[in-house]
């Protein structure tokens, strides 16, 4: 296998290697090997001893379980730049793969033996604390992202609902007063009152709506349409 | 402080303690202490040495930074059952809090000194590997959740768009053929073609739409409305 100077940079896209010291990473690179898989080829099978974990370079790998009837339940789809089967590695020698892994399309992965990785962690408390730090930062980041997606989701549902509540004959007017009370909207859409308030406040700040007591006035129908149709701005 | 037998169970809600051995957890419980905060009270300030991390029992804590102009930028809102400032702990003695923490409402937190936690991790490789395992499982779970929320989000936007494309005079008919080509919809909504295909396939499987070549026929307008208005089923 040819290892370009970019191998380390490529690996650092995964949280597992992102903040690892360069000498540690080079040790792992020396011990890894590349596996090429045709579409449909199996990488590992459920309940095999988990001796290796993987970094996906190219392609798409599905992790799945099979029901007793033989139905496939997809657990996760791995994309380039992601590692998988590292959780079971941390469980040590007793670990077995809890899923099957199969290439969806032609794929290339790097395979890492458990042992060098685990001995690196046990020999260097800096390495394991560093990994814990980067993982816990990432956890917080993902939880934040989930919160914001959940809010976006509720916003789309609310705006889609508001747009439909607009009487059909007033679509030329930019402003329209809705007759459905706020509380009814919340319970119809099953949005938490706290979340509804946050969303309404945001829409009000953007001058899209006005809220008087229990009623909502849409101030700019077109802008509200744009909000659902345009992708979210980060 | 009174520690009920439920303290361990309460702490296990946080990923940090979820899979810790009972003796280890009891050691930490012996060393922790409770802090009560009135609404608006500060728990720690930006750039103080990070000697403790926290578990929120009750209330709401905001983590924020202040701009040079004194504007507050909220980084994260912590909810009961969550830990915070543990990432900076893993960085060891050199760590300083990168944010301010303040109670939004009356709050109760457990405070843990860094030292007992870190020496527990360095003395027991089982403990640190166990923590790495549970964190990496949680990371995969959260990434999955983000993917499904992102897909849901795109679905809402697409359905809201389709509903608006329905000519205003055919709302009594359950079925309507749209004249906008699929490709135009994808580029208008800035949804990846791959994602659009996945969503259309799902809607087709549910018998809500039909796709013939480039055109979409809505087979059940009301069901499509319900889809945007009802909260997602897990």
Coordinates of C-alpha atoms in Angstrom, one line a residue:
Chain A
X1 CA 0.0 0.0 0.0
X2 CA 1.2 3.5 -0.8
X3 CA 1.0 5.9 2.0
X4 CA 1.1 9.5 0.9
X5 CA 2.0 12.3 3.4
X6 CA -1.7 13.1 3.3
X7 CA -2.7 9.8 5.0
X8 CA -2.4 11.4 8.5
X9 CA -4.5 14.4 7.3
X10 CA -7.1 12.1 5.8
X11 CA -7.4 10.1 9.0
X12 CA -7.7 13.2 11.2
X13 CA -11.2 13.8 9.6
X14 CA -12.4 11.1 12.1
X15 CA -12.9 12.1 15.7
X16 CA -10.8 9.2 16.8
X17 CA -7.7 10.6 15.2
X18 CA -8.5 14.3 15.1
X19 CA -6.4 15.4 18.0
X20 CA -4.0 12.5 18.3
X21 CA -0.3 13.4 18.5
X22 CA 1.6 13.0 15.3
X23 CA 4.0 10.3 16.6
X24 CA 1.0 8.2 17.9
X25 CA -0.8 8.6 14.6
X26 CA 2.3 7.5 12.6
X27 CA 2.5 4.4 14.8
X28 CA -1.0 3.5 13.9
X29 CA -0.5 4.2 10.2
X30 CA 2.5 1.8 10.2
X31 CA 0.2 -0.9 11.5
X32 CA -2.9 -0.4 9.5
X33 CA -3.7 -2.0 6.1
X34 CA -6.0 -1.2 3.3
X35 CA -9.0 -3.4 2.3
X36 CA -10.8 -3.0 -1.0
X37 CA -14.4 -4.3 -1.3
X38 CA -16.6 -4.8 -4.3
X39 CA -20.2 -3.7 -4.0
X40 CA -22.0 -6.3 -1.9
X41 CA -18.9 -7.8 -0.4
X42 CA -18.9 -8.5 3.4
X43 CA -16.3 -6.8 5.6
X44 CA -17.3 -8.6 8.8
X45 CA -20.1 -10.7 10.2
X46 CA -22.3 -10.5 13.3
X47 CA -20.7 -12.2 16.4
X48 CA -17.2 -12.6 14.8
X49 CA -14.5 -11.6 17.3
X50 CA -14.0 -7.9 16.9
X51 CA -10.2 -7.7 16.3
X52 CA -10.2 -4.7 14.0
X53 CA -11.9 -1.4 13.6
X54 CA -12.1 0.6 10.4
X55 CA -11.9 4.0 8.7
X56 CA -13.9 4.4 5.5
X57 CA -11.8 6.1 2.7
X58 CA -14.2 5.8 -0.2
X59 CA -17.6 4.2 -0.9
X60 CA -20.4 3.4 1.4
X61 CA -20.7 0.6 4.0
X62 CA -23.9 -0.5 5.7
X63 CA -24.0 -1.9 9.2
X64 CA -27.0 -4.2 9.6
X65 CA -28.6 -6.9 11.6
X66 CA -30.7 -9.8 10.2
X67 CA -34.0 -10.8 11.8
X68 CA -34.7 -14.5 12.4
X69 CA -36.8 -14.2 9.2
X70 CA -33.8 -12.9 7.3
X71 CA -35.0 -9.3 7.1
X72 CA -32.3 -6.8 7.0
X73 CA -32.4 -3.9 9.6
X74 CA -30.0 -1.2 8.7
X75 CA -28.3 0.2 11.9
X76 CA -26.0 2.8 10.3
X77 CA -24.7 3.8 6.9
X78 CA -21.0 4.8 7.1
X79 CA -19.6 7.5 4.9
X80 CA -16.1 8.4 3.9
X81 CA -14.1 10.0 6.7
X82 CA -15.9 8.0 9.4
X83 CA -14.6 5.2 11.7
X84 CA -16.7 2.2 12.7
X85 CA -16.5 -0.8 15.1
X86 CA -14.2 1.3 17.4
X87 CA -16.8 1.2 20.2
X88 CA -16.6 -2.6 20.4
X89 CA -12.8 -2.4 20.3
X90 CA -12.8 -0.4 23.5
X91 CA -14.6 -3.3 25.1
X92 CA -11.3 -5.2 24.7
X93 CA -10.6 -8.8 23.7
X94 CA -14.0 -10.0 24.7
X95 CA -15.8 -7.9 22.1
X96 CA -17.7 -9.4 19.2
X97 CA -19.2 -7.4 16.3
X98 CA -22.8 -6.7 17.1
X99 CA -23.7 -6.1 13.4
X100 CA -22.8 -7.2 9.9
X101 CA -20.8 -4.9 7.6
X102 CA -21.2 -4.9 3.9
X103 CA -20.1 -2.6 1.1
X104 CA -23.1 -0.9 -0.6
X105 CA -20.9 0.4 -3.4
X106 CA -17.2 -0.3 -4.2
X107 CA -15.3 0.8 -1.1
X108 CA -11.9 1.2 0.3
X109 CA -11.2 1.1 4.1
X110 CA -8.2 1.2 6.3
X111 CA -8.3 -1.6 8.9
X112 CA -6.6 -1.1 12.3
X113 CA -5.8 -3.9 14.6
X114 CA -7.1 -3.4 18.1
X115 CA -3.9 -4.2 20.0
X116 CA -1.6 -1.3 18.8
X117 CA -4.4 1.2 19.4
X118 CA -5.3 -0.1 22.9
X119 CA -1.6 -0.4 24.0
X120 CA -1.1 3.2 22.8
X121 CA -4.0 4.3 25.0
X122 CA -2.8 2.3 28.0
X123 CA 0.8 3.5 27.7
X124 CA -0.1 7.1 27.4
X125 CA -2.6 8.6 29.7
X126 CA -2.2 11.9 27.7
X127 CA -3.5 10.0 24.6
X128 CA -6.5 8.5 26.3
X129 CA -7.4 11.8 28.1
X130 CA -7.0 13.7 24.8
X131 CA -9.3 11.3 23.1
X132 CA -11.9 11.6 26.0
X133 CA -11.6 15.4 25.7
X134 CA -12.2 15.4 21.9
X135 CA -15.0 12.9 22.2
X136 CA -16.8 14.9 24.9
X137 CA -16.4 18.1 22.9
X138 CA -17.9 16.4 19.9
X139 CA -20.8 15.0 22.0
X140 CA -21.7 18.5 23.2
X141 CA -21.5 19.8 19.6
X142 CA -23.7 17.0 18.3
X143 CA -26.3 17.5 21.1
X144 CA -26.4 21.2 20.1
X145 CA -26.8 20.4 16.5
X146 CA -29.7 18.0 17.3
X147 CA -31.4 20.8 19.3
X148 CA -31.1 23.2 16.5
X149 CA -32.4 20.7 13.9
X150 CA -35.3 19.8 16.2
X151 CA -36.2 23.5 16.4
X152 CA -35.8 24.0 12.6
X153 CA -38.1 21.0 12.2
X154 CA -40.8 22.4 14.4
X155 CA -40.4 25.8 12.6
X156 CA -41.0 24.2 9.2
X157 CA -44.1 22.4 10.4
X158 CA -45.4 25.6 12.0
X159 CA -44.8 27.7 8.9
X160 CA -46.2 25.1 6.6
X161 CA -49.3 25.1 8.8
X162 CA -49.6 28.9 8.9
X163 CA -49.3 29.1 5.1
X164 CA -52.1 26.7 4.7
X165 CA -54.3 28.5 7.1
X166 CA -54.2 31.6 4.9
X167 CA -57.6 32.0 3.3
X168 CA -57.3 31.1 -0.4
X169 CA -58.6 34.4 -1.7
X170 CA -56.0 36.7 0.1
X171 CA -52.9 35.3 -1.4
X172 CA -52.2 38.6 -3.2
X173 CA -52.2 40.6 0.0
X174 CA -48.9 40.4 1.9
X175 CA -50.6 40.6 5.3
X176 CA -53.3 38.3 6.8
X177 CA -54.8 37.8 10.3
X178 CA -55.3 34.2 11.3
X179 CA -58.4 33.2 13.2
X180 CA -57.0 30.0 14.8
X181 CA -55.8 30.7 18.4
X182 CA -52.2 30.1 19.2
X183 CA -53.0 27.4 21.8
X184 CA -55.0 25.4 19.2
X185 CA -52.1 25.5 16.7
X186 CA -49.7 24.3 19.4
X187 CA -51.9 21.3 20.3
X188 CA -52.7 20.5 16.6
X189 CA -49.0 20.4 15.7
X190 CA -48.1 18.8 19.0
X191 CA -45.3 21.3 19.5
X192 CA -44.4 22.0 23.1
X193 CA -45.7 25.4 24.2
X194 CA -42.1 26.4 25.2
X195 CA -40.9 25.5 21.7
X196 CA -43.8 27.3 20.0
X197 CA -43.0 30.5 22.0
X198 CA -39.3 30.3 20.9
X199 CA -40.3 29.9 17.3
X200 CA -42.9 32.7 17.4
X201 CA -40.4 35.0 19.0
X202 CA -37.9 34.3 16.2
X203 CA -40.5 34.9 13.5
X204 CA -41.6 38.1 15.2
X205 CA -38.0 39.3 15.5
X206 CA -37.7 38.8 11.7
X207 CA -40.8 40.9 11.2
X208 CA -42.6 37.9 9.5
X209 CA -45.5 37.8 11.9
X210 CA -47.1 39.7 14.7
X211 CA -48.6 38.1 17.8
X212 CA -51.4 39.8 19.6
X213 CA -52.6 37.9 22.6
X214 CA -53.8 34.6 21.2
X215 CA -53.8 35.6 17.5
X216 CA -51.2 35.6 14.8
X217 CA -51.0 38.1 12.0
X218 CA -48.8 37.2 9.0
X219 CA -47.0 40.3 8.0
X220 CA -45.1 39.0 5.0
X221 CA -46.6 35.9 3.3
X222 CA -43.9 35.7 0.7
X223 CA -41.0 35.8 3.2
X224 CA -42.7 33.0 5.1
X225 CA -42.8 31.0 1.9
X226 CA -39.2 31.6 1.3
X227 CA -38.4 30.4 4.8
X228 CA -39.8 26.9 4.2
X229 CA -38.5 26.7 0.6
X230 CA -35.0 27.9 1.1
X231 CA -32.5 25.7 2.9
X232 CA -31.5 26.8 6.4
X233 CA -28.7 29.3 6.6
X234 CA -26.0 28.4 9.1
Chain B
X1 CA -26.1 16.7 51.8
X2 CA -28.4 13.8 51.9
X3 CA -27.6 11.1 49.4
X4 CA -30.4 8.7 48.8
X5 CA -29.8 5.3 47.3
X6 CA -31.1 6.8 44.1
X7 CA -28.1 9.2 43.7
X8 CA -26.2 6.6 41.6
X9 CA -29.3 6.0 39.4
X10 CA -29.8 9.7 39.0
X11 CA -26.1 10.2 37.9
X12 CA -26.3 7.2 35.5
X13 CA -28.5 9.3 33.2
X14 CA -25.4 11.2 32.1
X15 CA -23.2 9.4 29.5
X16 CA -20.2 10.0 31.8
X17 CA -21.5 7.8 34.5
X18 CA -23.9 5.6 32.5
X19 CA -21.7 2.5 32.4
X20 CA -19.3 3.1 35.2
X21 CA -18.8 0.3 37.7
X22 CA -20.8 0.7 40.9
X23 CA -17.7 0.9 43.2
X24 CA -16.2 3.6 41.0
X25 CA -19.4 5.6 41.0
X26 CA -19.7 5.3 44.8
X27 CA -16.2 6.7 45.1
X28 CA -17.1 9.7 43.0
X29 CA -20.4 10.2 45.0
X30 CA -18.4 10.3 48.2
X31 CA -16.3 13.1 46.9
X32 CA -18.9 15.2 45.2
X33 CA -20.9 18.0 46.7
X34 CA -24.1 19.8 45.9
X35 CA -24.4 23.5 44.9
X36 CA -27.6 25.5 44.9
X37 CA -27.9 28.5 42.6
X38 CA -30.5 31.2 42.5
X39 CA -31.7 32.4 39.1
X40 CA -29.0 34.6 37.7
X41 CA -26.2 33.3 40.0
X42 CA -22.8 32.5 38.4
X43 CA -21.4 29.0 38.8
X44 CA -18.0 29.7 37.2
X45 CA -16.5 32.4 35.0
X46 CA -14.5 32.3 31.8
X47 CA -10.8 31.6 32.2
X48 CA -11.0 30.5 35.8
X49 CA -9.0 27.3 36.4
X50 CA -11.3 24.4 35.6
X51 CA -11.0 22.4 38.8
X52 CA -14.5 20.9 38.8
X53 CA -17.1 19.6 36.4
X54 CA -20.8 19.4 37.0
X55 CA -24.0 17.4 36.8
X56 CA -27.2 19.4 36.6
X57 CA -29.9 18.0 38.9
X58 CA -32.6 20.6 38.6
X59 CA -33.1 23.9 36.8
X60 CA -31.4 25.3 33.7
X61 CA -27.8 26.5 33.3
X62 CA -26.5 28.6 30.4
X63 CA -23.0 28.4 29.1
X64 CA -22.0 31.7 27.3
X65 CA -19.3 33.9 26.2
X66 CA -19.1 37.7 26.3
X67 CA -18.1 39.7 23.3
X68 CA -15.7 42.7 23.9
X69 CA -18.9 44.8 23.6
X70 CA -20.5 42.8 26.4
X71 CA -22.9 40.9 24.2
X72 CA -23.8 37.5 25.4
X73 CA -23.4 34.6 23.0
X74 CA -25.0 31.4 24.3
X75 CA -22.9 28.4 23.6
X76 CA -25.1 25.7 25.2
X77 CA -28.1 25.4 27.5
X78 CA -27.7 22.5 30.0
X79 CA -30.7 20.5 31.1
X80 CA -31.2 18.2 34.1
X81 CA -29.4 14.9 33.7
X82 CA -26.5 16.4 31.7
X83 CA -22.9 16.9 32.7
X84 CA -20.9 20.0 31.6
X85 CA -17.2 21.2 31.8
X86 CA -16.0 17.6 31.7
X87 CA -14.3 18.1 28.3
X88 CA -12.0 20.7 29.9
X89 CA -11.3 18.4 32.8
X90 CA -9.9 15.8 30.5
X91 CA -7.3 18.4 29.5
X92 CA -5.9 18.0 33.0
X93 CA -4.6 20.6 35.4
X94 CA -3.8 23.2 32.6
X95 CA -7.5 23.6 31.7
X96 CA -9.4 26.8 32.2
X97 CA -13.1 27.2 31.6
X98 CA -13.7 28.4 28.1
X99 CA -17.1 29.9 28.9
X100 CA -19.2 31.4 31.7
X101 CA -21.9 29.4 33.5
X102 CA -24.9 31.0 35.0
X103 CA -28.2 29.6 36.4
X104 CA -31.2 30.6 34.2
X105 CA -33.6 29.5 36.8
X106 CA -33.1 28.2 40.4
X107 CA -30.8 25.2 39.9
X108 CA -29.1 22.4 41.8
X109 CA -25.9 20.8 40.6
X110 CA -23.5 18.2 41.8
X111 CA -19.9 19.4 41.6
X112 CA -17.1 16.9 41.1
X113 CA -13.4 17.6 41.7
X114 CA -11.3 16.7 38.7
X115 CA -8.7 14.8 40.7
X116 CA -10.6 11.8 42.0
X117 CA -12.2 11.3 38.6
X118 CA -8.9 11.5 36.7
X119 CA -7.0 9.3 39.2
X120 CA -9.8 6.8 38.9
X121 CA -9.4 6.8 35.1
X122 CA -5.6 6.5 35.3
X123 CA -5.7 3.7 37.9
X124 CA -8.2 1.6 36.0
X125 CA -7.8 1.1 32.3
X126 CA -11.2 -0.7 32.4
X127 CA -12.8 2.5 33.6
X128 CA -11.3 4.6 30.8
X129 CA -11.9 2.1 28.1
X130 CA -15.5 1.6 29.4
X131 CA -16.0 5.4 29.2
X132 CA -14.5 5.5 25.7
X133 CA -16.8 2.7 24.6
X134 CA -19.9 4.3 25.9
X135 CA -18.9 7.7 24.5
X136 CA -18.3 6.3 21.0
X137 CA -21.6 4.4 21.1
X138 CA -23.3 7.6 22.0
X139 CA -21.5 9.5 19.2
X140 CA -22.7 7.0 16.6
X141 CA -26.2 7.2 18.0
X142 CA -26.2 11.0 17.8
X143 CA -24.8 11.1 14.3
X144 CA -27.7 8.7 13.3
X145 CA -30.2 11.0 15.0
X146 CA -28.8 14.0 13.1
X147 CA -29.1 12.2 9.8
X148 CA -32.7 11.3 10.4
X149 CA -33.6 14.8 11.6
X150 CA -31.9 16.2 8.5
X151 CA -33.9 13.9 6.3
X152 CA -37.1 14.8 8.1
X153 CA -36.3 18.5 7.7
X154 CA -35.9 18.1 3.9
X155 CA -39.1 16.1 3.8
X156 CA -41.1 18.9 5.5
X157 CA -39.7 21.4 3.2
X158 CA -40.5 19.3 0.1
X159 CA -44.0 18.5 1.3
X160 CA -44.7 22.1 2.2
X161 CA -43.6 23.1 -1.3
X162 CA -45.7 20.4 -3.0
X163 CA -48.8 21.5 -1.0
X164 CA -48.3 25.0 -2.2
X165 CA -47.8 23.9 -5.8
X166 CA -51.3 22.5 -5.8
X167 CA -53.6 24.7 -7.9
X168 CA -55.9 26.5 -5.6
X169 CA -59.1 25.3 -7.4
X170 CA -58.4 21.6 -7.0
X171 CA -58.3 21.4 -3.2
X172 CA -61.4 19.2 -3.1
X173 CA -59.9 16.6 -5.3
X174 CA -57.6 14.2 -3.5
X175 CA -55.4 13.7 -6.6
X176 CA -53.4 16.3 -8.5
X177 CA -50.7 16.3 -11.1
X178 CA -47.9 18.8 -10.7
X179 CA -46.5 20.5 -13.7
X180 CA -43.1 21.4 -12.1
X181 CA -40.4 19.0 -13.1
X182 CA -38.6 17.1 -10.3
X183 CA -35.3 18.6 -11.2
X184 CA -36.6 22.1 -10.9
X185 CA -38.0 21.3 -7.4
X186 CA -34.7 19.9 -6.3
X187 CA -32.8 22.9 -7.3
X188 CA -35.4 25.4 -6.0
X189 CA -35.4 23.7 -2.6
X190 CA -31.6 23.1 -2.8
X191 CA -32.1 19.5 -1.7
X192 CA -29.4 17.1 -2.8
X193 CA -30.7 14.9 -5.7
X194 CA -29.7 11.8 -3.7
X195 CA -31.8 13.1 -0.7
X196 CA -34.7 14.1 -3.0
X197 CA -34.8 10.5 -4.4
X198 CA -34.8 9.0 -1.0
X199 CA -37.7 11.2 0.1
X200 CA -39.7 10.6 -3.0
X201 CA -39.2 6.9 -2.7
X202 CA -40.5 7.0 0.9
X203 CA -43.6 9.1 -0.1
X204 CA -44.2 6.7 -3.0
X205 CA -44.0 3.7 -0.7
X206 CA -46.6 5.3 1.5
X207 CA -48.9 5.8 -1.5
X208 CA -48.9 9.5 -1.1
X209 CA -47.4 10.4 -4.5
X210 CA -46.6 8.8 -7.8
X211 CA -43.6 9.7 -9.8
X212 CA -43.7 9.3 -13.6
X213 CA -40.4 10.3 -15.2
X214 CA -39.9 13.9 -14.3
X215 CA -43.4 14.6 -12.9
X216 CA -45.1 14.1 -9.6
X217 CA -48.7 13.2 -9.0
X218 CA -50.1 13.8 -5.6
X219 CA -52.4 10.9 -4.8
X220 CA -53.6 11.9 -1.4
X221 CA -53.5 15.6 -0.6
X222 CA -55.0 15.2 2.9
X223 CA -52.5 12.6 3.9
X224 CA -49.7 14.8 2.7
X225 CA -51.1 17.6 4.9
X226 CA -51.2 15.3 7.9
X227 CA -47.6 14.5 7.3
X228 CA -46.4 18.0 7.8
X229 CA -48.8 18.8 10.6
X230 CA -48.4 15.7 12.7
X231 CA -45.2 15.3 14.7
X232 CA -42.8 12.6 13.5
X233 CA -43.4 9.1 14.7
X234 CA -40.3 7.4 16.1

